[in-house]
Short mmCIF file of C-alpha atoms in Angstrom, two decimals:
data_model
loop_
_atom_site.label_atom_id
_atom_site.label_comp_id
_atom_site.label_asym_id
_atom_site.label_seq_id
_atom_site.Cartn_x
_atom_site.Cartn_y
_atom_site.Cartn_z
CA UNK A 1 -6.57 14.02 18.00
CA UNK A 2 -6.49 14.78 21.81
CA UNK A 3 -8.63 11.59 22.40
CA UNK A 4 -6.21 9.53 20.42
CA UNK A 5 -3.33 11.03 22.18
CA UNK A 6 -4.86 10.06 25.51
CA UNK A 7 -5.51 6.49 24.22
CA UNK A 8 -1.93 6.03 23.14
CA UNK A 9 -0.39 7.35 26.38
CA UNK A 10 -2.70 5.07 28.41
CA UNK A 11 -1.80 2.07 26.50
CA UNK A 12 1.75 2.91 26.10
CA UNK A 13 2.61 3.69 29.69
CA UNK A 14 0.31 0.91 31.04
CA UNK A 15 2.20 -1.91 29.34
CA UNK A 16 5.57 -3.40 30.01
CA UNK A 17 7.95 -2.35 28.49
CA UNK A 18 6.61 1.14 28.18
CA UNK A 19 6.41 3.05 24.87
CA UNK A 20 4.79 6.03 23.31
CA UNK A 21 4.48 6.58 19.44
CA UNK A 22 7.12 8.84 17.94
CA UNK A 23 4.44 10.88 15.99
CA UNK A 24 3.92 12.76 19.46
CA UNK A 25 7.25 14.39 19.10
CA UNK A 26 5.67 16.83 16.69
CA UNK A 27 3.93 20.02 17.97
CA UNK A 28 5.27 23.54 17.15
CA UNK A 29 8.23 23.07 19.50
CA UNK A 30 8.89 19.57 18.23
CA UNK A 31 8.72 20.81 14.57
CA UNK A 32 11.22 23.52 15.32
CA UNK A 33 13.58 21.23 17.04
CA UNK A 34 13.35 18.63 14.15
CA UNK A 35 14.36 21.42 11.72
CA UNK A 36 17.40 22.10 14.01
CA UNK A 37 18.10 18.29 13.94
CA UNK A 38 18.05 18.26 10.16
CA UNK A 39 20.72 21.01 10.15
CA UNK A 40 22.97 19.39 12.56
CA UNK A 41 26.34 18.29 11.22
CA UNK A 42 25.75 14.92 12.77
CA UNK A 43 22.39 14.34 11.10
CA UNK A 44 23.34 12.94 7.66
CA UNK A 45 20.00 11.61 6.31
CA UNK A 46 18.61 14.91 5.14
CA UNK A 47 21.85 16.09 3.37
CA UNK A 48 22.39 12.60 1.75
CA UNK A 49 18.84 12.41 0.36
CA UNK A 50 18.95 15.95 -0.95
CA UNK A 51 22.20 15.17 -2.68
CA UNK A 52 20.36 12.27 -4.53
CA UNK A 53 17.52 14.56 -5.67
CA UNK A 54 19.89 17.40 -6.46
CA UNK A 55 22.34 15.39 -8.53
CA UNK A 56 20.25 12.42 -9.71
CA UNK A 57 16.72 13.78 -10.62
CA UNK A 58 17.36 12.93 -14.19
CA UNK A 59 18.03 9.32 -13.36
CA UNK A 60 14.89 9.29 -11.03
CA UNK A 61 12.79 10.50 -13.96
CA UNK A 62 14.09 7.95 -16.38
CA UNK A 63 13.56 5.16 -13.75
CA UNK A 64 9.87 6.18 -13.57
CA UNK A 65 9.26 5.62 -17.35
CA UNK A 66 7.06 8.73 -17.63
CA UNK A 67 5.63 9.90 -20.96
CA UNK A 68 5.64 13.62 -21.61
CA UNK A 69 2.26 13.37 -23.44
CA UNK A 70 0.42 11.57 -20.50
CA UNK A 71 -0.71 13.57 -17.56
CA UNK A 72 0.24 12.11 -14.25
CA UNK A 73 -0.10 12.92 -10.48
CA UNK A 74 2.99 13.30 -8.26
CA UNK A 75 1.68 12.60 -4.82
CA UNK A 76 3.89 13.18 -1.71
CA UNK A 77 3.14 11.63 1.71
CA UNK A 78 4.32 14.06 4.42
CA UNK A 79 5.73 16.80 2.18
CA UNK A 80 7.17 19.03 4.84
CA UNK A 81 8.94 21.98 3.55
CA UNK A 82 9.58 20.31 0.12
CA UNK A 83 13.27 21.04 -0.09
CA UNK A 84 14.19 17.89 -1.75
CA UNK A 85 11.10 17.47 -3.87
CA UNK A 86 11.68 20.92 -5.35
CA UNK A 87 14.66 19.52 -7.08
CA UNK A 88 12.53 16.97 -8.85
CA UNK A 89 9.78 19.33 -9.56
CA UNK A 90 12.25 21.79 -11.29
CA UNK A 91 13.47 19.00 -13.61
CA UNK A 92 10.03 17.77 -14.55
CA UNK A 93 8.74 21.29 -15.37
CA UNK A 94 12.02 22.05 -17.39
CA UNK A 95 11.61 18.84 -19.31
CA UNK A 96 7.99 19.66 -20.22
CA UNK A 97 6.17 16.90 -18.24
CA UNK A 98 2.41 17.24 -17.83
CA UNK A 99 1.69 16.69 -14.14
CA UNK A 100 0.07 17.96 -10.84
CA UNK A 101 1.74 17.92 -7.49
CA UNK A 102 -0.30 16.75 -4.63
CA UNK A 103 1.39 17.15 -1.19
CA UNK A 104 -0.46 15.27 1.52
CA UNK A 105 0.16 16.32 5.16
CA UNK A 106 -1.89 16.23 8.56
CA UNK A 107 -0.45 19.65 9.19
CA UNK A 108 -2.52 22.38 7.43
CA UNK A 109 0.02 25.00 8.31
CA UNK A 110 2.83 23.07 6.74
CA UNK A 111 0.80 22.70 3.65
CA UNK A 112 -0.06 26.35 3.33
CA UNK A 113 3.60 27.26 3.87
CA UNK A 114 4.60 24.86 1.14
CA UNK A 115 2.01 26.11 -1.23
CA UNK A 116 3.08 29.71 -0.82
CA UNK A 117 6.68 28.70 -1.34
CA UNK A 118 5.93 26.79 -4.51
CA UNK A 119 3.77 29.65 -5.96
CA UNK A 120 6.72 31.94 -5.69
CA UNK A 121 9.27 29.46 -7.01
CA UNK A 122 7.32 27.67 -9.62
CA UNK A 123 4.39 29.82 -10.66
CA UNK A 124 3.29 27.49 -13.62
CA UNK A 125 3.18 24.35 -11.33
CA UNK A 126 -0.24 22.96 -10.55
CA UNK A 127 -0.29 22.39 -6.78
CA UNK A 128 -3.37 20.56 -5.20
CA UNK A 129 -2.63 20.35 -1.54
CA UNK A 130 -4.44 17.52 0.39
CA UNK A 131 -4.99 17.86 4.06
CA UNK A 132 -5.61 14.70 6.09
CA UNK A 133 -4.62 11.10 6.65
CA UNK A 134 -2.47 9.64 3.92
CA UNK A 135 -4.80 6.64 3.13
CA UNK A 136 -8.03 8.53 3.42
CA UNK A 137 -6.64 10.97 0.80
CA UNK A 138 -5.23 8.20 -1.48
CA UNK A 139 -8.67 6.43 -1.37
CA UNK A 140 -10.18 9.61 -2.83
CA UNK A 141 -7.74 9.71 -5.67
CA UNK A 142 -7.87 5.97 -6.61
CA UNK A 143 -11.10 6.51 -8.68
CA UNK A 144 -9.31 8.46 -11.45
CA UNK A 145 -7.32 6.66 -13.95
CA UNK A 146 -4.34 9.04 -14.00
CA UNK A 147 -0.94 7.39 -13.56
CA UNK A 148 0.52 8.08 -10.13
CA UNK A 149 3.94 8.53 -8.62
CA UNK A 150 4.07 8.44 -4.75
CA UNK A 151 6.94 10.03 -2.93
CA UNK A 152 7.59 8.81 0.74
CA UNK A 153 11.00 10.24 1.68
CA UNK A 154 13.27 10.95 4.60
CA UNK A 155 13.18 7.26 5.73
CA UNK A 156 9.93 8.03 7.47
CA UNK A 157 9.14 4.23 6.77
CA UNK A 158 11.92 3.41 9.32
CA UNK A 159 9.70 4.45 12.24
CA UNK A 160 7.63 1.38 11.54
CA UNK A 161 8.59 -2.29 12.33
CA UNK A 162 9.37 -4.43 9.33
CA UNK A 163 5.94 -6.10 9.55
CA UNK A 164 4.04 -2.78 9.80
CA UNK A 165 6.26 -1.33 6.93
CA UNK A 166 5.05 -4.30 4.64
CA UNK A 167 1.49 -3.57 5.70
CA UNK A 168 1.85 0.25 5.09
CA UNK A 169 3.44 -0.28 1.58
CA UNK A 170 0.71 -2.88 0.64
CA UNK A 171 -1.96 -0.26 1.67
CA UNK A 172 -0.24 2.37 -0.69
CA UNK A 173 -0.30 -0.22 -3.45
CA UNK A 174 -4.03 -1.01 -2.81
CA UNK A 175 -4.81 2.54 -3.86
CA UNK A 176 -2.68 2.42 -7.11
CA UNK A 177 -2.92 0.69 -10.41
CA UNK A 178 -0.52 -1.52 -12.17
CA UNK A 179 2.78 0.42 -13.21
CA UNK A 180 2.16 3.23 -10.89
CA UNK A 181 5.32 4.09 -8.91
CA UNK A 182 6.58 4.65 -5.44
CA UNK A 183 9.78 6.45 -4.57
CA UNK A 184 10.80 5.22 -1.02
CA UNK A 185 13.66 7.02 0.89
CA UNK A 186 15.54 4.92 3.33
CA UNK A 187 18.49 5.19 5.56
CA UNK A 188 21.03 2.46 4.95
CA UNK A 189 22.88 0.30 7.52
CA UNK A 190 26.16 1.95 8.64
CA UNK A 191 28.57 1.79 11.56
CA UNK A 192 27.68 2.98 14.97
CA UNK A 193 30.20 5.89 14.85
CA UNK A 194 28.01 7.40 11.98
CA UNK A 195 24.58 6.55 13.14
CA UNK A 196 24.60 7.10 16.93
CA UNK A 197 25.59 10.82 16.88
CA UNK A 198 22.58 11.50 14.65
CA UNK A 199 20.44 10.50 17.63
CA UNK A 200 22.69 11.83 20.45
CA UNK A 201 24.32 15.04 19.37
CA UNK A 202 26.64 16.99 21.80
CA UNK A 203 24.43 20.07 21.51
CA UNK A 204 21.56 18.23 23.17
CA UNK A 205 19.09 18.99 20.34
CA UNK A 206 18.01 15.39 20.11
CA UNK A 207 17.63 15.14 23.84
CA UNK A 208 15.28 18.22 23.83
CA UNK A 209 13.33 16.65 20.89
CA UNK A 210 12.86 13.37 22.92
CA UNK A 211 11.85 15.22 26.05
CA UNK A 212 9.30 17.36 24.19
CA UNK A 213 7.15 14.21 24.20
CA UNK A 214 6.82 14.60 27.97
CA UNK A 215 6.39 18.29 27.64
CA UNK A 216 3.34 17.58 25.43
CA UNK A 217 1.81 15.33 27.92
CA UNK A 218 2.34 17.87 30.75
CA UNK A 219 0.91 20.62 28.49
CA UNK A 220 -1.93 18.84 26.91
CA UNK A 221 -2.95 16.00 29.20
CA UNK A 222 -2.11 17.58 32.61
CA UNK A 223 0.91 15.32 33.22
CA UNK A 224 3.29 16.00 36.09
CA UNK A 225 6.53 14.78 34.55
CA UNK A 226 9.69 16.37 36.01
CA UNK A 227 11.83 16.47 32.97
CA UNK A 228 14.95 16.46 35.05
CA UNK A 229 14.13 12.95 36.32
CA UNK A 230 14.37 11.40 32.82
CA UNK A 231 17.48 10.83 30.65
CA UNK A 232 17.60 10.63 26.93
CA UNK A 233 19.23 7.33 25.96
CA UNK A 234 19.66 6.15 22.29
CA UNK A 235 20.89 2.85 21.19
CA UNK A 236 22.17 1.33 17.93
CA UNK A 237 23.76 -1.78 16.97
CA UNK A 238 24.86 -2.26 13.41
CA UNK A 239 24.26 -5.98 13.33
CA UNK A 240 20.62 -5.37 14.12
CA UNK A 241 20.27 -2.24 11.99
CA UNK A 242 17.74 -0.49 14.19
CA UNK A 243 18.24 2.76 16.10
CA UNK A 244 16.18 3.20 19.17
CA UNK A 245 15.45 6.20 21.41
CA UNK A 246 14.32 5.88 25.03
CA UNK A 247 13.53 8.13 28.02
CA UNK A 248 14.87 6.56 31.14
CA UNK A 249 13.68 7.28 34.65
CA UNK A 250 16.71 8.01 36.84
CA UNK A 251 14.73 7.41 40.07
CA UNK A 252 11.70 5.42 41.47
CA UNK A 253 8.69 7.70 40.89
CA UNK A 254 4.96 7.92 40.44
CA UNK A 255 3.70 10.17 37.69
CA UNK A 256 0.10 11.65 37.79
CA UNK A 257 -1.64 12.60 34.48
CA UNK A 258 -4.69 14.59 35.34
CA UNK A 259 -6.84 14.23 32.21
CA UNK A 260 -6.50 10.48 32.47
CA UNK A 261 -7.28 10.43 36.15
CA UNK A 262 -4.30 7.96 36.42
CA UNK A 263 -0.97 7.64 37.84
CA UNK A 264 1.97 5.54 36.45
CA UNK A 265 4.81 3.99 38.33
CA UNK A 266 8.43 4.12 37.22
CA UNK A 267 11.33 2.20 38.70
CA UNK A 268 14.81 3.63 38.55
CA UNK A 269 16.23 2.68 35.07
CA UNK A 270 12.80 1.90 33.57
CA UNK A 271 12.44 3.03 30.01
CA UNK A 272 9.85 4.53 27.65
CA UNK A 273 10.69 3.60 24.12
CA UNK A 274 9.81 6.75 22.05
CA UNK A 275 11.25 5.95 18.60
CA UNK A 276 12.55 3.23 16.31
CA UNK A 277 14.56 4.07 13.21
CA UNK A 278 15.11 1.04 10.95
CA UNK A 279 18.23 1.04 8.68
CA UNK A 280 17.95 -0.99 5.46
CA UNK A 281 19.85 -3.02 2.90
CA UNK A 282 18.62 -4.92 -0.33
CA UNK A 283 17.91 -8.04 1.64
CA UNK A 284 15.63 -6.36 4.27
CA UNK A 285 13.96 -4.26 1.60
CA UNK A 286 13.15 -7.23 -0.53
CA UNK A 287 11.82 -9.04 2.46
CA UNK A 288 9.62 -6.19 3.32
CA UNK A 289 8.24 -5.99 -0.27
CA UNK A 290 7.65 -9.77 -0.57
CA UNK A 291 4.12 -9.38 0.84
CA UNK A 292 3.28 -6.19 -1.23
CA UNK A 293 2.51 -5.56 -4.95
CA UNK A 294 5.75 -3.75 -5.65
CA UNK A 295 9.02 -4.66 -7.21
CA UNK A 296 12.31 -2.84 -7.19
CA UNK A 297 12.95 -0.85 -10.51
CA UNK A 298 15.97 1.05 -9.40
CA UNK A 299 18.12 2.22 -6.53
CA UNK A 300 19.83 5.52 -6.26
CA UNK A 301 22.31 6.41 -3.46
CA UNK A 302 24.41 9.38 -2.42
CA UNK A 303 28.19 9.25 -3.14
CA UNK A 304 28.87 8.08 0.46
CA UNK A 305 26.22 5.28 0.41
CA UNK A 306 24.45 6.47 3.45
CA UNK A 307 21.07 6.69 1.96
CA UNK A 308 18.99 5.27 -0.75
CA UNK A 309 15.93 6.06 -2.82
CA UNK A 310 14.30 2.87 -4.05
CA UNK A 311 12.16 3.30 -7.28
CA UNK A 312 9.29 0.78 -6.85
CA UNK A 313 6.72 -0.16 -9.49
CA UNK A 314 3.31 -1.66 -8.63
CA UNK A 315 2.84 -4.96 -10.47
#
């Protein structure tokens, strides 16, 4: 992991424009900050998708065309704390479906915490946690013939470009069989006044979250970033439908990173792109799915139309 971190930092800071993958937001501090973000009044995505799973789990189940006498695997990519998924799990158990829940995550701590919670709340639920990379785990599961339902929630797909999203979804499909399903949660295109505060809150939590990336470089790679010399700058334009976050150098400076034995130059106003968050509509989604094996079966939204969970079927 640390070697990949080094590689990505060298590559990202050595090119123009500079960028570092958003996955490096997340360590113990970053995880805690993101939980704070999800609870901010400005951060609508978590509440909107939770509303869908709380109020429309019956519709989700119907759209999946599941049979109660046929065992299936419910597989979640990046399960986190499982708050939204628990709504669906409860309904499936109440209605007598025969299934196992397989949360996949690169964080063994998150998986262990989730397993403990589920044991307490749903003692009859068969939980088979899987630690590792999504596709490595999916490949180990493809050899069995059980029907599968994949969950990829929270608009995590939005951190990828449309081209890479298409490749990612295609790879999921390559590990599935005909009629297997994918529930894909996505943030919908909205006006700037709704989207921008979610990435630039007045409390400064999103700023701290963005700057945590530099803190990680300092702590883990021996970086010498002075955080006060970088500003958190988000951008969002509704016509484009992509939110971006940047760290912007507020002066000319040279930054040394000891473990890399390298220094990187920054001009005043030069930016590091740290995150993209794509917003979607049906046209964009259909275009992304065009090069995959999936078709849209259903689309469920919250009452405000902020967020959608697409039910996709592998053809």
